[in-house]
mmCIF file of N, CA and C in Angstrom:
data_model
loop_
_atom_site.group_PDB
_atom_site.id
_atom_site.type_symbol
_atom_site.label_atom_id
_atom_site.label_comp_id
_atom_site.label_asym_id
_atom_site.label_seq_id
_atom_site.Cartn_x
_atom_site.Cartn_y
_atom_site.Cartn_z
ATOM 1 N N UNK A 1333 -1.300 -24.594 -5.730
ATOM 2 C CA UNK A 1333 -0.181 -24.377 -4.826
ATOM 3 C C UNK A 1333 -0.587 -23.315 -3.808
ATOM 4 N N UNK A 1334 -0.055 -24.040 -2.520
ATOM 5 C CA UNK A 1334 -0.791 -22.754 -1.281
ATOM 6 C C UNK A 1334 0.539 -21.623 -1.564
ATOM 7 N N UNK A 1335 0.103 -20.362 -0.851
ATOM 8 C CA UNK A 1335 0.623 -19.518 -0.743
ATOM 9 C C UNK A 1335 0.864 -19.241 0.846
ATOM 10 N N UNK A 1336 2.246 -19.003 0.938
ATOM 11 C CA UNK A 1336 3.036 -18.789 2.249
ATOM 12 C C UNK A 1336 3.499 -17.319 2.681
ATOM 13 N N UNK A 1337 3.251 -16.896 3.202
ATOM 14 C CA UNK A 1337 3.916 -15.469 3.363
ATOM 15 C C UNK A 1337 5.681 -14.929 4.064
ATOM 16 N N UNK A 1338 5.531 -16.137 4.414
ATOM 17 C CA UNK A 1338 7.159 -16.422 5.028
ATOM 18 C C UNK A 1338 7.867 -16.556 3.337
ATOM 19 N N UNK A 1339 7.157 -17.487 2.711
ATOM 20 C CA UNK A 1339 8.583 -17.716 1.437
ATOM 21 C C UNK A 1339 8.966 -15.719 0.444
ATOM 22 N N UNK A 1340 8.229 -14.767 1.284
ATOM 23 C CA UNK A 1340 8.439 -13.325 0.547
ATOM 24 C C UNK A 1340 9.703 -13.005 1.170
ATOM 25 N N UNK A 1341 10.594 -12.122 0.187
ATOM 26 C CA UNK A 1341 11.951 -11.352 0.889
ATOM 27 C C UNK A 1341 11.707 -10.150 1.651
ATOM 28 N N UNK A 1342 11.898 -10.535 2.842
ATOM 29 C CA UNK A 1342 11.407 -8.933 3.692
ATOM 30 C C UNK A 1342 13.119 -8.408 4.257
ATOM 31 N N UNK A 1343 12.981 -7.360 4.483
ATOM 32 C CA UNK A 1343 14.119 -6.205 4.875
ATOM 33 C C UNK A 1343 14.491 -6.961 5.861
ATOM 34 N N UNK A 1344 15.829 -6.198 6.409
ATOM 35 C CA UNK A 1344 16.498 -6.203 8.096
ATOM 36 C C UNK A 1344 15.467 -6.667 9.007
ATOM 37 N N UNK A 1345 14.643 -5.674 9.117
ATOM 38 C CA UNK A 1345 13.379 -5.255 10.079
ATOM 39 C C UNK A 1345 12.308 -5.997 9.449
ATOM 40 N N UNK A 1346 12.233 -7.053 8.670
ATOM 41 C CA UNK A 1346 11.099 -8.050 8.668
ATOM 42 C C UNK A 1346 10.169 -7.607 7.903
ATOM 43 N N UNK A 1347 10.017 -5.932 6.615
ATOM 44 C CA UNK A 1347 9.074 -5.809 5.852
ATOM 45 C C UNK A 1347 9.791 -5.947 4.495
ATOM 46 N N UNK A 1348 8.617 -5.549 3.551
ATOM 47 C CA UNK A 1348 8.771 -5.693 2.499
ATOM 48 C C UNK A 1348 7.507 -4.311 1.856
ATOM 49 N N UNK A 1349 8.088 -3.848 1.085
ATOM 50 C CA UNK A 1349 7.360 -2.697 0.595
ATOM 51 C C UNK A 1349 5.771 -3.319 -0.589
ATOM 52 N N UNK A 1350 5.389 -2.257 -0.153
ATOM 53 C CA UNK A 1350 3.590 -2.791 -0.713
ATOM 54 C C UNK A 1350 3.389 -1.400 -1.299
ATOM 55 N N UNK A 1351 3.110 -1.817 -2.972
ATOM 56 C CA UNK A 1351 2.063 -0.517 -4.123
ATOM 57 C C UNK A 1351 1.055 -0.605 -4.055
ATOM 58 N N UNK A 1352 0.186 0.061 -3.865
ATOM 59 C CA UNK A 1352 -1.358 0.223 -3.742
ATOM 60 C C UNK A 1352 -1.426 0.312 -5.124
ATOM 61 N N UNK A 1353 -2.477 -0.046 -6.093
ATOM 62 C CA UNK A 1353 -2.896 0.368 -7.432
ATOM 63 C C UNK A 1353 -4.326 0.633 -7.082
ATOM 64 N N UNK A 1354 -5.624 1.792 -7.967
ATOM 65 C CA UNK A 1354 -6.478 1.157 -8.022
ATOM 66 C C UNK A 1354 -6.790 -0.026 -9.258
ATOM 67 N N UNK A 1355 -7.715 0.250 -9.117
ATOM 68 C CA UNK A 1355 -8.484 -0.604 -10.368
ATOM 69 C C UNK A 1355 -8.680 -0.033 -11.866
ATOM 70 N N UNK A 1356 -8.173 1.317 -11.913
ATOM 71 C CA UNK A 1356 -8.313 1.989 -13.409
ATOM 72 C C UNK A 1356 -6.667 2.009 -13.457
ATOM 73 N N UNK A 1357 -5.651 1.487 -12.552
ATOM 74 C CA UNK A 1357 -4.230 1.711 -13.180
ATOM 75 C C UNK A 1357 -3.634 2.704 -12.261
ATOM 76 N N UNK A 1358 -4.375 3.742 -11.610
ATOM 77 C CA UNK A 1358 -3.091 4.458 -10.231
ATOM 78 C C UNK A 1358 -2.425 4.156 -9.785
ATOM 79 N N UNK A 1359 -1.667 4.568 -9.828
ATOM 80 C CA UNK A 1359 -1.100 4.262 -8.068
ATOM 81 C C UNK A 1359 -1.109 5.053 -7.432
ATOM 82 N N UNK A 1360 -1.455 4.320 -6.076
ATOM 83 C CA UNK A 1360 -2.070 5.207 -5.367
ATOM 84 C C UNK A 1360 -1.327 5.719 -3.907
ATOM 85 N N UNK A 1361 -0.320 4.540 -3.873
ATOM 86 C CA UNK A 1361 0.286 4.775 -2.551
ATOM 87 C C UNK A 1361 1.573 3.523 -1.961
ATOM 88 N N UNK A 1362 2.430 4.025 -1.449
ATOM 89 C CA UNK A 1362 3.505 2.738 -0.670
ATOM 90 C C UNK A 1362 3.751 2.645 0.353
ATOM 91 N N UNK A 1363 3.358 1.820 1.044
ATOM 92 C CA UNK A 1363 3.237 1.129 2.386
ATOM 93 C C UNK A 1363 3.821 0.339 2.774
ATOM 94 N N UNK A 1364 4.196 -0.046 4.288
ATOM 95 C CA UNK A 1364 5.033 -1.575 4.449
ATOM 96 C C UNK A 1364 4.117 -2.531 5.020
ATOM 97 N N UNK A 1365 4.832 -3.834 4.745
ATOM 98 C CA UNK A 1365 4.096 -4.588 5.726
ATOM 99 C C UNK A 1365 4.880 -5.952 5.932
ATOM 100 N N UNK A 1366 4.862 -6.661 6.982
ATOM 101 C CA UNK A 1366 5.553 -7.451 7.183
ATOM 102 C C UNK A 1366 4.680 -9.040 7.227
ATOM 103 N N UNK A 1367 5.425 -10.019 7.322
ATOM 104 C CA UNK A 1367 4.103 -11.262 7.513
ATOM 105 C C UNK A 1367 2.943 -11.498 7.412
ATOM 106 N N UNK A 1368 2.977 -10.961 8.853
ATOM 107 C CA UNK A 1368 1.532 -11.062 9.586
ATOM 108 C C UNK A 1368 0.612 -9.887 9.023
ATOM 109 N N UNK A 1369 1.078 -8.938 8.676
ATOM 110 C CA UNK A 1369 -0.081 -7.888 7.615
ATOM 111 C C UNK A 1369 -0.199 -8.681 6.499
ATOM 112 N N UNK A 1370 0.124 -9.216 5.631
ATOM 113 C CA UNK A 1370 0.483 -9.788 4.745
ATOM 114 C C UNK A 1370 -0.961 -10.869 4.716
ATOM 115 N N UNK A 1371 -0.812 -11.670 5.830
ATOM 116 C CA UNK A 1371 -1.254 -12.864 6.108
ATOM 117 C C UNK A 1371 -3.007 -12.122 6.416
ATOM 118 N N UNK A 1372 -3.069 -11.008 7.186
ATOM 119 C CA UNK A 1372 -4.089 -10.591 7.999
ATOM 120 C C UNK A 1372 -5.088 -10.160 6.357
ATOM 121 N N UNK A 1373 -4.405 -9.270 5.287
ATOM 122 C CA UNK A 1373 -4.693 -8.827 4.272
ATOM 123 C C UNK A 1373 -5.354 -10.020 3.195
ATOM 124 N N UNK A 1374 -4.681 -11.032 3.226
ATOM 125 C CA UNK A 1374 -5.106 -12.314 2.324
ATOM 126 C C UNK A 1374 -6.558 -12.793 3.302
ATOM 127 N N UNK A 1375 -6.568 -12.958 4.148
ATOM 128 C CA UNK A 1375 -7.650 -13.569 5.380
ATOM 129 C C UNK A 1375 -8.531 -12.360 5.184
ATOM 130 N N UNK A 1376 -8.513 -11.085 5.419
ATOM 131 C CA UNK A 1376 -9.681 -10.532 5.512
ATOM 132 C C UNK A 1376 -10.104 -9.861 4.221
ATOM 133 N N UNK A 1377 -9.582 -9.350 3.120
ATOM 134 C CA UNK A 1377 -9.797 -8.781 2.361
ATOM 135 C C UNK A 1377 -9.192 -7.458 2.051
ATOM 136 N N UNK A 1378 -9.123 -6.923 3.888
ATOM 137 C CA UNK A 1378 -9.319 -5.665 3.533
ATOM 138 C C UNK A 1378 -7.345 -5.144 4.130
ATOM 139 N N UNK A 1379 -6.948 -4.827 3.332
ATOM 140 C CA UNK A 1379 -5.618 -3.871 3.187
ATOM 141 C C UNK A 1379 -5.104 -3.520 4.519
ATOM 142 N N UNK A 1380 -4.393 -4.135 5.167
ATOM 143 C CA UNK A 1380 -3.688 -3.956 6.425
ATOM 144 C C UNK A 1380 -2.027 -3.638 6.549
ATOM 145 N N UNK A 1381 -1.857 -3.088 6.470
ATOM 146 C CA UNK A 1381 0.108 -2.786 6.544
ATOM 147 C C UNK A 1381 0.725 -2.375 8.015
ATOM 148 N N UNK A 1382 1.929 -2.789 8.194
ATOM 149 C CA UNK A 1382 2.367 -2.173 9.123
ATOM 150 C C UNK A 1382 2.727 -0.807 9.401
ATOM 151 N N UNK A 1383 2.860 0.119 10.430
ATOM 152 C CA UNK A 1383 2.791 1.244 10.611
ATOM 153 C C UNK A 1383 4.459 1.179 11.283
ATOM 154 N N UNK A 1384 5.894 1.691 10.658
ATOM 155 C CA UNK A 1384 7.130 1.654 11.383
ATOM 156 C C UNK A 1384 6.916 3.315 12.324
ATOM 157 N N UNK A 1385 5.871 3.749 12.208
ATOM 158 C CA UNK A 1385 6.265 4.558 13.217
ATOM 159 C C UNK A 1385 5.192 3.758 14.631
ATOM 160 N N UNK A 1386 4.216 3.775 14.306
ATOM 161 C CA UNK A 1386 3.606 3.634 15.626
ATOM 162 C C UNK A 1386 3.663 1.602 15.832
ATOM 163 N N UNK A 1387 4.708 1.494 14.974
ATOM 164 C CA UNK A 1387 5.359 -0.290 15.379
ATOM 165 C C UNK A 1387 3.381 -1.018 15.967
ATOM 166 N N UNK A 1388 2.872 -0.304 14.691
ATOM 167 C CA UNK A 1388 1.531 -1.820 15.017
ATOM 168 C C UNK A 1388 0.815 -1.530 13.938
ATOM 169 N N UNK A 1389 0.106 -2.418 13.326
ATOM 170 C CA UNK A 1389 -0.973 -2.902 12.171
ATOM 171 C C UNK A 1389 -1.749 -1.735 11.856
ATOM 172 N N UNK A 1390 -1.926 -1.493 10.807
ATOM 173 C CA UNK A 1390 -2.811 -0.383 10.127
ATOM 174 C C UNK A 1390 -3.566 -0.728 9.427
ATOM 175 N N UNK A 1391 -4.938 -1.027 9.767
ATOM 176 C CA UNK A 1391 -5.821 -1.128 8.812
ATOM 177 C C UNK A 1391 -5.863 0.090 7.854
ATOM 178 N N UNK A 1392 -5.868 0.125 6.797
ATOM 179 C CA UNK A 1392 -5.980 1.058 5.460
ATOM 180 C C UNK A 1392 -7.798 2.014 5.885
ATOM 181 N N UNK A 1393 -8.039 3.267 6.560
ATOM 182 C CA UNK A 1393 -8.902 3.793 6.807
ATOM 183 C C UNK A 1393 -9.761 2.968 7.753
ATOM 184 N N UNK A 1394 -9.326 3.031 8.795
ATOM 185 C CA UNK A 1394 -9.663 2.072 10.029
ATOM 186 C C UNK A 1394 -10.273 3.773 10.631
ATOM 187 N N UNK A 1395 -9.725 4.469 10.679
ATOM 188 C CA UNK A 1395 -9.626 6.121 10.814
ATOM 189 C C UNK A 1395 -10.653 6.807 10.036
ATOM 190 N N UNK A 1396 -10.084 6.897 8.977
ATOM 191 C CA UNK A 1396 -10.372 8.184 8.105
ATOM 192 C C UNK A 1396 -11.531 7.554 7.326
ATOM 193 N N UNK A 1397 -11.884 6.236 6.961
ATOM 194 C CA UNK A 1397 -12.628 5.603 5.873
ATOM 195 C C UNK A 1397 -12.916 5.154 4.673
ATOM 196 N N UNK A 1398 -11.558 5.928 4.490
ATOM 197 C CA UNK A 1398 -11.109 5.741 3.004
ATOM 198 C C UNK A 1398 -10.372 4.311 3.117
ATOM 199 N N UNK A 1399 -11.086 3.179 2.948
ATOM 200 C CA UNK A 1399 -10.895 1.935 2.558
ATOM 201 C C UNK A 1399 -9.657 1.631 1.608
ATOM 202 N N UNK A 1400 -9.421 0.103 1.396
ATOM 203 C CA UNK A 1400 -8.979 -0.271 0.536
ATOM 204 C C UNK A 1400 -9.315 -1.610 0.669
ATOM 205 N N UNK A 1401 -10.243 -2.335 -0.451
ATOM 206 C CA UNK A 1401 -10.262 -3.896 -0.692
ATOM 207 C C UNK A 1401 -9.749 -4.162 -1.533
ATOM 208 N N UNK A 1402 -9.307 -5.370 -0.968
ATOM 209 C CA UNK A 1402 -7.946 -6.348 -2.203
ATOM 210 C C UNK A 1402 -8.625 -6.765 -3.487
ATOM 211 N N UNK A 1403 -8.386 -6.345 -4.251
ATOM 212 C CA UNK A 1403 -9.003 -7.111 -5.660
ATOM 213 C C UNK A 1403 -8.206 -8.058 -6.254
ATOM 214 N N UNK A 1404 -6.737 -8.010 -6.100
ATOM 215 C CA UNK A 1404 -5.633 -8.552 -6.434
ATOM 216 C C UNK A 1404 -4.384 -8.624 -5.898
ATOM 217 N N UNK A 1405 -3.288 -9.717 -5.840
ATOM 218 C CA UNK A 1405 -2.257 -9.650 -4.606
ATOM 219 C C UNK A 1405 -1.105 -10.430 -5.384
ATOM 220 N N UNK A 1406 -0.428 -9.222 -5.825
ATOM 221 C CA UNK A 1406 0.851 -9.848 -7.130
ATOM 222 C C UNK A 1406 2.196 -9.312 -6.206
ATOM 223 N N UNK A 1407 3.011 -10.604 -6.620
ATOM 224 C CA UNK A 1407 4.102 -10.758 -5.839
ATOM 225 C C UNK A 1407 5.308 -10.468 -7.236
ATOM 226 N N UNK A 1408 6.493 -9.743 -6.901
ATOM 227 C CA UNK A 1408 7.360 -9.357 -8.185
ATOM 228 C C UNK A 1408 8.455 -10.272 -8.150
ATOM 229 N N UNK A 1409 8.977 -10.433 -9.112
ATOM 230 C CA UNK A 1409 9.824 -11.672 -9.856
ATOM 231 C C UNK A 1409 10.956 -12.231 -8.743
ATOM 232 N N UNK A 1410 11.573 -10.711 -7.827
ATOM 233 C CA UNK A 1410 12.508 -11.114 -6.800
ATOM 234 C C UNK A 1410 11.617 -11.526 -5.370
ATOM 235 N N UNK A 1411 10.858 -11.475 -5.697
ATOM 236 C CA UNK A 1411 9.693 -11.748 -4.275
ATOM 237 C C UNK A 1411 9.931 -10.574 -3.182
ATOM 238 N N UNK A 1412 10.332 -9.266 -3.367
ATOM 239 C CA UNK A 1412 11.271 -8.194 -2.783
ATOM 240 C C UNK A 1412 9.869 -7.034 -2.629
ATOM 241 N N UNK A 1413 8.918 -7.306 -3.178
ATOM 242 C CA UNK A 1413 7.999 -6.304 -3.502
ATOM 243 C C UNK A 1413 6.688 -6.346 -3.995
ATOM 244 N N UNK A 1414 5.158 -5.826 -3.211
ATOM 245 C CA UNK A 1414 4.362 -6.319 -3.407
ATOM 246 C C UNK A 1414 3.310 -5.128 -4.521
ATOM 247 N N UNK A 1415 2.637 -6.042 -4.987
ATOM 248 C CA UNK A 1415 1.595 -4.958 -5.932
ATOM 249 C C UNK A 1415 0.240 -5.149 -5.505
ATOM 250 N N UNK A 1416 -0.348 -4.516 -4.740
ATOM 251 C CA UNK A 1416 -1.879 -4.362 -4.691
ATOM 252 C C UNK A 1416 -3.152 -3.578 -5.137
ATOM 253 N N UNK A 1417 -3.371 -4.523 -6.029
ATOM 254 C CA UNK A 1417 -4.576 -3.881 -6.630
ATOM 255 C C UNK A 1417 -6.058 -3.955 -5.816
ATOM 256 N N UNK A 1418 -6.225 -2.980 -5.640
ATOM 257 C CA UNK A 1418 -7.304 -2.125 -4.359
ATOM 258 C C UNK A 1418 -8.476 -1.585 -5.183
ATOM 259 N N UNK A 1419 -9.715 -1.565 -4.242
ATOM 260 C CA UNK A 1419 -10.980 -1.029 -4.743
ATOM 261 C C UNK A 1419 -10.683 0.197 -3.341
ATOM 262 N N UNK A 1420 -10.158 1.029 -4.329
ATOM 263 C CA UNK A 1420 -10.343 2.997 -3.102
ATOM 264 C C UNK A 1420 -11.646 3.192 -2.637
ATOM 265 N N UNK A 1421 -11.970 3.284 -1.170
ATOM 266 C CA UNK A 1421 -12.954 4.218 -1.332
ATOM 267 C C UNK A 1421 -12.532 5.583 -0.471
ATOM 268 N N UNK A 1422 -12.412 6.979 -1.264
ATOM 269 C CA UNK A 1422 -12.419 7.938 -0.668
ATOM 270 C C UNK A 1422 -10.697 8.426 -1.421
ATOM 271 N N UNK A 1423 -9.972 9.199 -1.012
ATOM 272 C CA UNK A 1423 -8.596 9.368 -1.100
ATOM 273 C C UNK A 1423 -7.566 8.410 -0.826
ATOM 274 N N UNK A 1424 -6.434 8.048 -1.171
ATOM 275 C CA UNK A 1424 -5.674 7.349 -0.141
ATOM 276 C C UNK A 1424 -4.345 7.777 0.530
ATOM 277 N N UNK A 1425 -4.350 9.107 -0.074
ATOM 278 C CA UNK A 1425 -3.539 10.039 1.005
ATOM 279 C C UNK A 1425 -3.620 10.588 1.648
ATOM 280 N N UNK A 1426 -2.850 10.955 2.864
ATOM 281 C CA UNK A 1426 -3.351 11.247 4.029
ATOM 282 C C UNK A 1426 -3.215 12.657 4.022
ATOM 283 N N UNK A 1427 -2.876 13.578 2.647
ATOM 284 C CA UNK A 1427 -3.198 14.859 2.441
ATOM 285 C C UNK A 1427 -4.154 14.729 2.050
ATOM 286 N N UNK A 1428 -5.170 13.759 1.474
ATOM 287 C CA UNK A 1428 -7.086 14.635 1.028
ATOM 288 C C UNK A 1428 -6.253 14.249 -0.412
ATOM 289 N N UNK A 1429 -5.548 13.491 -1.402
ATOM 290 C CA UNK A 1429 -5.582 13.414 -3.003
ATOM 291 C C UNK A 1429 -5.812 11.784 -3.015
ATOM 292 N N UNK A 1430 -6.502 12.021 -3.958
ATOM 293 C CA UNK A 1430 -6.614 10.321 -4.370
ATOM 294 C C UNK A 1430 -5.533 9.621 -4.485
ATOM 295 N N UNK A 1431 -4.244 9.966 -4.759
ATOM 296 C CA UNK A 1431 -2.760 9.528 -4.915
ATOM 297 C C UNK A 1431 -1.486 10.490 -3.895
ATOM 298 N N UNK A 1432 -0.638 9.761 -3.339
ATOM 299 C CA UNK A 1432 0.026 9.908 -2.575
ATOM 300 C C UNK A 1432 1.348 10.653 -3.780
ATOM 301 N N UNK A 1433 1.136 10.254 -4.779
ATOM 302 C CA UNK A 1433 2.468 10.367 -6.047
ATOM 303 C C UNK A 1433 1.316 11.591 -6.752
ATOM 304 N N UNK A 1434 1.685 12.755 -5.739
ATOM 305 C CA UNK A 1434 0.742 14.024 -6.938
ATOM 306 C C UNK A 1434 2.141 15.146 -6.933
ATOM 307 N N UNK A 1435 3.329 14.790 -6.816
ATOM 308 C CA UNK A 1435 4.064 15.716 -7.093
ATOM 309 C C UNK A 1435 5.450 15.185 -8.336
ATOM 310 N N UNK A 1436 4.818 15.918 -9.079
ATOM 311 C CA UNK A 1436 6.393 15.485 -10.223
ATOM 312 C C UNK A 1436 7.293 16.303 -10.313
ATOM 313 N N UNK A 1437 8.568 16.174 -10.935
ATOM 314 C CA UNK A 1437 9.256 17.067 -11.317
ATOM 315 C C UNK A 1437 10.016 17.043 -12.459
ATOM 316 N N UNK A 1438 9.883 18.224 -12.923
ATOM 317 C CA UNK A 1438 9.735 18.241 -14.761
ATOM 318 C C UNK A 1438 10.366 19.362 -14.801
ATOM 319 N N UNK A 1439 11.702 19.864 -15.623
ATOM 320 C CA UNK A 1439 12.007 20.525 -16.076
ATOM 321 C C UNK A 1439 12.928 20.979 -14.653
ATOM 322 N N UNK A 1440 13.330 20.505 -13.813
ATOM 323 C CA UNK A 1440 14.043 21.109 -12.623
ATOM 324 C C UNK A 1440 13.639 21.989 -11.901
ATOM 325 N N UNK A 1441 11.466 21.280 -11.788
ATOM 326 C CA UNK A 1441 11.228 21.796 -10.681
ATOM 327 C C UNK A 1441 10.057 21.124 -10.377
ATOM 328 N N UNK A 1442 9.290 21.577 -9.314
ATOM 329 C CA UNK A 1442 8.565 20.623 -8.724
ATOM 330 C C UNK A 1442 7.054 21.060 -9.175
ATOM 331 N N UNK A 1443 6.266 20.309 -9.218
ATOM 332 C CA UNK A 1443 4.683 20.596 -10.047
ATOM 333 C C UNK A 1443 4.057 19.621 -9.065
ATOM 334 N N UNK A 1444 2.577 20.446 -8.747
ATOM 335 C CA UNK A 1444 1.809 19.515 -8.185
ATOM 336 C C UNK A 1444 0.475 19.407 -9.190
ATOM 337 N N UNK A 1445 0.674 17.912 -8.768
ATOM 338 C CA UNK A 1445 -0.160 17.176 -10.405
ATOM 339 C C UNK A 1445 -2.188 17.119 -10.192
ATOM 340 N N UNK A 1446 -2.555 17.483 -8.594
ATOM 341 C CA UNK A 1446 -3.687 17.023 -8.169
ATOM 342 C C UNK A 1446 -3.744 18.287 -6.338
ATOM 343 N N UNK A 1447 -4.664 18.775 -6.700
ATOM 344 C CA UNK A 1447 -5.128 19.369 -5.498
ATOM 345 C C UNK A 1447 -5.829 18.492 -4.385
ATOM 346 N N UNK A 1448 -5.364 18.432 -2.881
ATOM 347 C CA UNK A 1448 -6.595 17.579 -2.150
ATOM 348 C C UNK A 1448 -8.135 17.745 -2.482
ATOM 349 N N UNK A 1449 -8.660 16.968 -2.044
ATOM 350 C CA UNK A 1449 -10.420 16.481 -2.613
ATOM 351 C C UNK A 1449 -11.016 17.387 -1.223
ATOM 352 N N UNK A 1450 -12.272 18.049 -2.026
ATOM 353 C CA UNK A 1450 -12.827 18.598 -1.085
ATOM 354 C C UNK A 1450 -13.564 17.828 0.058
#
């Protein structure tokens, strides 16, 4: 069965939220992307999302270099939400931590779980 990117539930504004995982189980990060990222990401390999501030395509370290290739492209039960399992290379936050989710809060207060990478 082909896969369509139109049959996914996207927002008002035409996205649908995207989890970065790596490959040992992180997560690493949440991104949007609409269709055509969607479509661009299955075609090339490499991790493309939309950017709602600068309203255009983001290749995943098009910039910085810190990559992301698709290893896997799981769609969730309401079709509302995507899971991507990614080969990282480098950080994938745009503070310098391998994970965008390095702050918890435990006990009614805030802890940071990971210092940026030198």
């Amino acid at each position: 069965m082909s896969f369509d990117p139109e049959t996914l539930n996207y927002d008002a504004n035409g996205l649908i939220p995207a989890i970065a995982q790596a490959t040992d189980g992180t997560v690493l990060m949440m991104a949007w992307m609409n269709a055509a990222a969607v479509a661009r990401t299955l075609e090339s390999g490499c991790v493309t999302y939309w950017s709602r501030s600068r309203q255009a395509f983001w290749v995943k370290g098009e910039t910085s270099g810190h990559t992301q290739r698709l290893i896997d492209f799981r769609v969730d039960c309401d079709r509302d939400c995507l899971l991507l399992v990614v080969e990282q290379a480098g950080p994938a936050c745009h503070t310098n931590r391998r994970s965008c989710f390095y702050t918890a809060v435990r006990d009614g207060g805030e802890v940071e779980l990971m210092a940026p990478e030198a």
